[in-house]
GROMACS .gro file of N, CA, C and O in nm:
model
  380
    1SER      N    1 -13.024   9.117   8.086
    1SER     CA    2 -12.972   8.929   8.080
    1SER      C    3 -13.079   8.869   7.996
    1SER      O    4 -13.142   8.948   7.978
    2THR      N    5 -12.985   8.813   7.947
    2THR     CA    6 -12.997   8.737   7.827
    2THR      C    7 -13.163   8.637   7.826
    2THR      O    8 -13.242   8.591   7.953
    3GLY      N    9 -13.243   8.516   7.786
    3GLY     CA   10 -13.241   8.445   7.802
    3GLY      C   11 -13.235   8.337   7.819
    3GLY      O   12 -13.101   8.315   7.831
    4MET      N   13 -13.261   8.269   7.906
    4MET     CA   14 -13.159   8.101   7.889
    4MET      C   15 -13.129   8.034   7.766
    4MET      O   16 -13.167   8.078   7.630
    5ILE      N   17 -13.017   8.025   7.773
    5ILE     CA   18 -12.864   7.956   7.651
    5ILE      C   19 -12.906   8.025   7.521
    5ILE      O   20 -12.938   7.966   7.405
    6CYS      N   21 -12.968   8.165   7.592
    6CYS     CA   22 -12.908   8.270   7.455
    6CYS      C   23 -12.775   8.307   7.435
    6CYS      O   24 -12.739   8.346   7.641
    7THR      N   25 -12.709   8.419   7.362
    7THR     CA   26 -12.573   8.495   7.340
    7THR      C   27 -12.682   8.614   7.330
    7THR      O   28 -12.785   8.642   7.303
    8PRO      N   29 -12.587   8.730   7.381
    8PRO     CA   30 -12.603   8.822   7.405
    8PRO      C   31 -12.645   8.871   7.316
    8PRO      O   32 -12.724   9.008   7.266
    9GLN      N   33 -12.567   8.861   7.171
    9GLN     CA   34 -12.523   8.863   7.002
    9GLN      C   35 -12.663   8.965   6.970
    9GLN      O   36 -12.722   8.963   6.918
   10LEU      N   37 -12.810   8.802   7.038
   10LEU     CA   38 -12.865   8.801   6.975
   10LEU      C   39 -12.961   8.921   6.987
   10LEU      O   40 -13.096   8.933   6.923
   11TYR      N   41 -12.925   9.027   7.064
   11TYR     CA   42 -13.017   9.110   7.174
   11TYR      C   43 -12.965   9.201   7.070
   11TYR      O   44 -13.035   9.338   7.146
   12ASP      N   45 -12.915   9.285   6.944
   12ASP     CA   46 -12.852   9.401   6.940
   12ASP      C   47 -12.886   9.500   6.872
   12ASP      O   48 -12.896   9.577   6.857
   13ARG      N   49 -13.017   9.447   6.801
   13ARG     CA   50 -13.131   9.532   6.764
   13ARG      C   51 -13.155   9.605   6.898
   13ARG      O   52 -13.204   9.755   6.875
   14ILE      N   53 -13.236   9.568   6.975
   14ILE     CA   54 -13.220   9.655   7.093
   14ILE      C   55 -13.139   9.714   7.200
   14ILE      O   56 -13.112   9.839   7.229
   15THR      N   57 -12.996   9.634   7.184
   15THR     CA   58 -12.917   9.753   7.240
   15THR      C   59 -12.818   9.830   7.147
   15THR      O   60 -12.774   9.869   7.217
   16ASP      N   61 -12.876   9.841   7.021
   16ASP     CA   62 -12.782   9.928   6.957
   16ASP      C   63 -12.858  10.070   6.920
   16ASP      O   64 -12.823  10.156   6.937
   17HIS      N   65 -13.025  10.036   6.961
   17HIS     CA   66 -13.106  10.092   6.965
   17HIS      C   67 -13.051  10.237   7.083
   17HIS      O   68 -13.106  10.307   7.086
   18TRP      N   69 -13.095  10.124   7.224
   18TRP     CA   70 -12.990  10.190   7.333
   18TRP      C   71 -12.905  10.252   7.323
   18TRP      O   72 -12.876  10.416   7.371
   19VAL      N   73 -12.830  10.196   7.230
   19VAL     CA   74 -12.593  10.291   7.238
   19VAL      C   75 -12.664  10.407   7.159
   19VAL      O   76 -12.608  10.562   7.195
   20SER      N   77 -12.753  10.420   7.097
   20SER     CA   78 -12.779  10.522   6.982
   20SER      C   79 -12.822  10.635   7.052
   20SER      O   80 -12.824  10.744   7.042
   21HIS      N   81 -12.926  10.633   7.106
   21HIS     CA   82 -12.984  10.703   7.213
   21HIS      C   83 -12.887  10.754   7.364
   21HIS      O   84 -12.953  10.837   7.459
   22GLY      N   85 -12.717  10.691   7.362
   22GLY     CA   86 -12.688  10.807   7.478
   22GLY      C   87 -12.648  10.677   7.526
   22GLY      O   88 -12.589  10.689   7.658
   23TYR      N   89 -12.700  10.543   7.627
   23TYR     CA   90 -12.690  10.437   7.641
   23TYR      C   91 -12.566  10.325   7.727
   23TYR      O   92 -12.559  10.349   7.618
   24VAL      N   93 -12.486  10.361   7.832
   24VAL     CA   94 -12.369  10.234   7.794
   24VAL      C   95 -12.418  10.129   7.846
   24VAL      O   96 -12.549  10.094   7.906
   25VAL      N   97 -12.450  10.039   7.715
   25VAL     CA   98 -12.493   9.904   7.750
   25VAL      C   99 -12.406   9.818   7.784
   25VAL      O  100 -12.281   9.756   7.787
   26VAL      N  101 -12.446   9.735   7.917
   26VAL     CA  102 -12.340   9.592   7.964
   26VAL      C  103 -12.369   9.458   7.927
   26VAL      O  104 -12.472   9.438   8.005
   27GLN      N  105 -12.372   9.373   7.824
   27GLN     CA  106 -12.434   9.289   7.861
   27GLN      C  107 -12.333   9.123   7.884
   27GLN      O  108 -12.285   9.090   7.817
   28PRO      N  109 -12.404   9.109   8.033
   28PRO     CA  110 -12.326   8.952   8.080
   28PRO      C  111 -12.330   8.830   7.972
   28PRO      O  112 -12.422   8.816   7.928
   29ASN      N  113 -12.231   8.756   7.976
   29ASN     CA  114 -12.203   8.705   7.927
   29ASN      C  115 -12.282   8.534   7.936
   29ASN      O  116 -12.146   8.475   8.051
   30HIS      N  117 -12.403   8.550   8.058
   30HIS     CA  118 -12.392   8.414   8.100
   30HIS      C  119 -12.365   8.265   8.139
   30HIS      O  120 -12.331   8.247   7.972
   31MET      N  121 -12.315   8.191   8.225
   31MET     CA  122 -12.276   8.062   8.239
   31MET      C  123 -12.350   7.977   8.107
   31MET      O  124 -12.290   7.867   8.089
   32ASP      N  125 -12.508   7.952   8.097
   32ASP     CA  126 -12.560   7.909   8.000
   32ASP      C  127 -12.551   8.027   7.883
   32ASP      O  128 -12.631   7.895   7.729
   33SER      N  129 -12.474   8.064   7.811
   33SER     CA  130 -12.460   8.141   7.729
   33SER      C  131 -12.426   8.051   7.564
   33SER      O  132 -12.300   7.954   7.612
   34PRO      N  133 -12.430   8.020   7.487
   34PRO     CA  134 -12.354   7.922   7.368
   34PRO      C  135 -12.254   7.984   7.357
   34PRO      O  136 -12.187   7.892   7.307
   35ASN      N  137 -12.168   8.149   7.358
   35ASN     CA  138 -12.076   8.138   7.353
   35ASN      C  139 -11.985   8.119   7.435
   35ASN      O  140 -11.872   8.076   7.392
   36ASN      N  141 -12.035   8.010   7.507
   36ASN     CA  142 -11.930   7.981   7.617
   36ASN      C  143 -11.862   7.819   7.585
   36ASN      O  144 -11.974   7.754   7.523
   37GLU      N  145 -11.775   7.760   7.538
   37GLU     CA  146 -11.708   7.596   7.526
   37GLU      C  147 -11.811   7.516   7.647
   37GLU      O  148 -11.765   7.512   7.748
   38GLY      N  149 -11.850   7.465   7.532
   38GLY     CA  150 -11.889   7.288   7.613
   38GLY      C  151 -12.030   7.314   7.629
   38GLY      O  152 -12.096   7.430   7.709
   39LYS      N  153 -12.099   7.253   7.696
   39LYS     CA  154 -12.242   7.173   7.727
   39LYS      C  155 -12.201   7.219   7.890
   39LYS      O  156 -12.196   7.213   7.943
   40ILE      N  157 -12.326   7.290   7.938
   40ILE     CA  158 -12.333   7.274   8.098
   40ILE      C  159 -12.434   7.161   8.115
   40ILE      O  160 -12.569   7.108   8.039
   41GLY      N  161 -12.334   7.127   8.279
   41GLY     CA  162 -12.442   6.966   8.345
   41GLY      C  163 -12.569   7.004   8.407
   41GLY      O  164 -12.583   7.138   8.434
   42TYR      N  165 -12.615   6.846   8.456
   42TYR     CA  166 -12.714   6.917   8.524
   42TYR      C  167 -12.697   6.997   8.654
   42TYR      O  168 -12.765   7.080   8.714
   43GLU      N  169 -12.575   6.936   8.725
   43GLU     CA  170 -12.565   7.046   8.829
   43GLU      C  171 -12.541   7.174   8.826
   43GLU      O  172 -12.532   7.238   8.885
   44ALA      N  173 -12.470   7.212   8.721
   44ALA     CA  174 -12.437   7.374   8.681
   44ALA      C  175 -12.604   7.418   8.682
   44ALA      O  176 -12.618   7.594   8.708
   45LEU      N  177 -12.693   7.322   8.593
   45LEU     CA  178 -12.823   7.408   8.555
   45LEU      C  179 -12.833   7.419   8.715
   45LEU      O  180 -12.971   7.552   8.708
   46LEU      N  181 -12.866   7.379   8.793
   46LEU     CA  182 -12.942   7.426   8.940
   46LEU      C  183 -12.901   7.496   8.993
   46LEU      O  184 -12.937   7.557   9.057
   47ASN      N  185 -12.742   7.562   8.924
   47ASN     CA  186 -12.681   7.702   9.065
   47ASN      C  187 -12.693   7.782   8.883
   47ASN      O  188 -12.635   7.920   8.940
   48LEU      N  189 -12.798   7.783   8.853
   48LEU     CA  190 -12.774   7.849   8.695
   48LEU      C  191 -12.873   8.018   8.726
   48LEU      O  192 -12.767   8.148   8.695
   49PHE      N  193 -12.981   8.016   8.836
   49PHE     CA  194 -13.025   8.166   8.850
   49PHE      C  195 -12.940   8.245   8.959
   49PHE      O  196 -12.901   8.313   8.964
   50PRO      N  197 -12.924   8.153   9.082
   50PRO     CA  198 -12.819   8.186   9.179
   50PRO      C  199 -12.630   8.284   9.061
   50PRO      O  200 -12.584   8.404   9.150
   51SER      N  201 -12.614   8.114   8.969
   51SER     CA  202 -12.510   8.208   8.922
   51SER      C  203 -12.547   8.365   8.802
   51SER      O  204 -12.426   8.431   8.834
   52ARG      N  205 -12.678   8.380   8.793
   52ARG     CA  206 -12.726   8.517   8.673
   52ARG      C  207 -12.734   8.608   8.809
   52ARG      O  208 -12.644   8.682   8.759
   53MET      N  209 -12.740   8.566   8.900
   53MET     CA  210 -12.798   8.685   9.003
   53MET      C  211 -12.637   8.741   9.055
   53MET      O  212 -12.622   8.867   9.074
   54SER      N  213 -12.522   8.644   9.029
   54SER     CA  214 -12.419   8.698   9.116
   54SER      C  215 -12.344   8.816   8.986
   54SER      O  216 -12.272   8.856   8.971
   55ASP      N  217 -12.335   8.714   8.823
   55ASP     CA  218 -12.339   8.799   8.725
   55ASP      C  219 -12.389   8.995   8.699
   55ASP      O  220 -12.297   9.030   8.688
   56ILE      N  221 -12.527   8.968   8.782
   56ILE     CA  222 -12.519   9.101   8.768
   56ILE      C  223 -12.555   9.210   8.904
   56ILE      O  224 -12.461   9.327   8.873
   57THR      N  225 -12.507   9.092   8.963
   57THR     CA  226 -12.421   9.161   9.122
   57THR      C  227 -12.286   9.256   9.107
   57THR      O  228 -12.237   9.331   9.103
   58PHE      N  229 -12.243   9.157   9.021
   58PHE     CA  230 -12.111   9.193   8.979
   58PHE      C  231 -12.071   9.303   8.884
   58PHE      O  232 -11.991   9.399   8.889
   59LEU      N  233 -12.167   9.297   8.852
   59LEU     CA  234 -12.201   9.423   8.707
   59LEU      C  235 -12.203   9.523   8.748
   59LEU      O  236 -12.158   9.631   8.738
   60ALA      N  237 -12.355   9.549   8.822
   60ALA     CA  238 -12.327   9.689   8.885
   60ALA      C  239 -12.232   9.698   9.006
   60ALA      O  240 -12.239   9.854   8.959
   61GLY      N  241 -12.197   9.631   9.052
   61GLY     CA  242 -12.061   9.689   9.162
   61GLY      C  243 -11.911   9.718   9.066
   61GLY      O  244 -11.860   9.769   9.150
   62SER      N  245 -11.960   9.693   8.938
   62SER     CA  246 -11.772   9.749   8.886
   62SER      C  247 -11.896   9.878   8.775
   62SER      O  248 -11.789   9.851   8.711
   63LEU      N  249 -11.958   9.907   8.797
   63LEU     CA  250 -12.016  10.035   8.703
   63LEU      C  251 -11.861  10.120   8.675
   63LEU      O  252 -11.810  10.162   8.572
   64ASP      N  253 -11.783  10.127   8.796
   64ASP     CA  254 -11.677  10.297   8.786
   64ASP      C  255 -11.572  10.211   8.691
   64ASP      O  256 -11.468  10.259   8.604
   65ALA      N  257 -11.497  10.119   8.758
   65ALA     CA  258 -11.409   9.983   8.625
   65ALA      C  259 -11.561  10.001   8.534
   65ALA      O  260 -11.364  10.012   8.367
   66ILE      N  261 -11.611   9.950   8.450
   66ILE     CA  262 -11.610   9.956   8.297
   66ILE      C  263 -11.598  10.057   8.257
   66ILE      O  264 -11.583  10.124   8.112
   67GLU      N  265 -11.662  10.198   8.356
   67GLU     CA  266 -11.629  10.309   8.283
   67GLU      C  267 -11.482  10.368   8.216
   67GLU      O  268 -11.467  10.401   8.173
   68SER      N  269 -11.477  10.336   8.365
   68SER     CA  270 -11.247  10.352   8.341
   68SER      C  271 -11.199  10.304   8.191
   68SER      O  272 -11.121  10.352   8.107
   69GLY      N  273 -11.257  10.169   8.175
   69GLY     CA  274 -11.149  10.101   8.130
   69GLY      C  275 -11.217  10.074   8.007
   69GLY      O  276 -11.165  10.077   7.885
   70MET      N  277 -11.336  10.196   7.984
   70MET     CA  278 -11.449  10.227   7.838
   70MET      C  279 -11.343  10.327   7.765
   70MET      O  280 -11.428  10.425   7.693
   71ASP      N  281 -11.314  10.407   7.871
   71ASP     CA  282 -11.221  10.540   7.801
   71ASP      C  283 -11.295  10.688   7.824
   71ASP      O  284 -11.403  10.718   7.683
   72ILE      N  285 -11.447  10.644   7.884
   72ILE     CA  286 -11.524  10.780   7.919
   72ILE      C  287 -11.576  10.825   8.083
   72ILE      O  288 -11.641  10.817   8.067
   73ASP      N  289 -11.438  10.808   8.092
   73ASP     CA  290 -11.438  10.865   8.293
   73ASP      C  291 -11.563  11.005   8.332
   73ASP      O  292 -11.499  11.049   8.194
   74GLY      N  293 -11.615  10.966   8.398
   74GLY     CA  294 -11.699  11.137   8.407
   74GLY      C  295 -11.814  11.133   8.345
   74GLY      O  296 -11.923  11.217   8.325
   75ARG      N  297 -11.827  11.056   8.251
   75ARG     CA  298 -11.959  11.087   8.111
   75ARG      C  299 -12.039  10.980   8.153
   75ARG      O  300 -12.177  10.962   8.075
   76MET      N  301 -12.071  10.824   8.221
   76MET     CA  302 -12.144  10.777   8.224
   76MET      C  303 -12.212  10.826   8.343
   76MET      O  304 -12.126  10.823   8.447
   77GLN      N  305 -12.316  10.818   8.356
   77GLN     CA  306 -12.411  10.853   8.470
   77GLN      C  307 -12.513  10.726   8.466
   77GLN      O  308 -12.509  10.634   8.450
   78GLN      N  309 -12.454  10.693   8.664
   78GLN     CA  310 -12.489  10.598   8.711
   78GLN      C  311 -12.596  10.567   8.821
   78GLN      O  312 -12.591  10.430   8.828
   79ASP      N  313 -12.545  10.640   8.762
   79ASP     CA  314 -12.739  10.704   8.939
   79ASP      C  315 -12.848  10.796   8.900
   79ASP      O  316 -12.836  10.921   8.853
   80PRO      N  317 -12.999  10.649   8.828
   80PRO     CA  318 -13.034  10.600   8.825
   80PRO      C  319 -12.985  10.512   8.685
   80PRO      O  320 -12.907  10.555   8.589
   81ALA      N  321 -13.007  10.366   8.706
   81ALA     CA  322 -12.876  10.271   8.643
   81ALA      C  323 -13.058  10.162   8.607
   81ALA      O  324 -13.115  10.159   8.718
   82CYS      N  325 -13.050  10.114   8.530
   82CYS     CA  326 -13.134   9.986   8.529
   82CYS      C  327 -13.061   9.878   8.407
   82CYS      O  328 -12.946   9.848   8.386
   83ILE      N  329 -13.107   9.771   8.527
   83ILE     CA  330 -13.113   9.613   8.495
   83ILE      C  331 -13.206   9.560   8.339
   83ILE      O  332 -13.367   9.583   8.472
   84ALA      N  333 -13.218   9.514   8.270
   84ALA     CA  334 -13.341   9.458   8.217
   84ALA      C  335 -13.276   9.345   8.107
   84ALA      O  336 -13.203   9.269   8.111
   85GLY      N  337 -13.421   9.265   8.109
   85GLY     CA  338 -13.395   9.108   8.075
   85GLY      C  339 -13.483   9.098   8.001
   85GLY      O  340 -13.609   9.140   8.010
   86HIS      N  341 -13.483   8.981   7.923
   86HIS     CA  342 -13.581   8.891   7.852
   86HIS      C  343 -13.619   8.753   7.886
   86HIS      O  344 -13.527   8.666   7.933
   87SER      N  345 -13.692   8.668   7.872
   87SER     CA  346 -13.780   8.574   7.937
   87SER      C  347 -13.726   8.550   8.036
   87SER      O  348 -13.733   8.629   8.185
   88PHE      N  349 -13.613   8.445   8.077
   88PHE     CA  350 -13.580   8.411   8.213
   88PHE      C  351 -13.460   8.508   8.313
   88PHE      O  352 -13.411   8.571   8.417
   89GLY      N  353 -13.399   8.617   8.181
   89GLY     CA  354 -13.313   8.670   8.178
   89GLY      C  355 -13.352   8.776   8.273
   89GLY      O  356 -13.356   8.901   8.348
   90GLU      N  357 -13.526   8.841   8.273
   90GLU     CA  358 -13.576   8.911   8.365
   90GLU      C  359 -13.644   8.879   8.436
   90GLU      O  360 -13.691   8.960   8.560
   91ALA      N  361 -13.628   8.763   8.496
   91ALA     CA  362 -13.631   8.731   8.633
   91ALA      C  363 -13.556   8.783   8.654
   91ALA      O  364 -13.560   8.774   8.877
   92GLY      N  365 -13.384   8.793   8.632
   92GLY     CA  366 -13.294   8.816   8.755
   92GLY      C  367 -13.268   8.899   8.696
   92GLY      O  368 -13.234   9.037   8.850
   93ALA      N  369 -13.359   8.971   8.656
   93ALA     CA  370 -13.328   9.160   8.651
   93ALA      C  371 -13.438   9.239   8.739
   93ALA      O  372 -13.470   9.330   8.790
   94LEU      N  373 -13.538   9.167   8.757
   94LEU     CA  374 -13.670   9.170   8.845
   94LEU      C  375 -13.628   9.187   8.956
   94LEU      O  376 -13.689   9.190   9.077
   95GLU      N  377 -13.544   9.045   9.005
   95GLU     CA  378 -13.479   9.057   9.213
   95GLU      C  379 -13.421   9.150   9.246
   95GLU      O  380 -13.389   9.165   9.284
   0.00000   0.00000   0.00000
């Protein structure tokens, strides 16, 4: 999970390293990501943390679909799984 107002692409050095060691890395594009069109308003900022938690919960519950969509059926070890984050993203990962 990225820091506030960061794109997942900013973390390529670490995620590429994890992938090179066999990890499957799924990077959410949170609502505050500059990848999204438009600026997020004040009301959306108030819901930023719950929205990020929802993103993480959704991804954690979608690992079977992610595995099947990546054409790696049966090769992705889901237990144990790890959630990592940076800065504001770490708060969500710890939750």
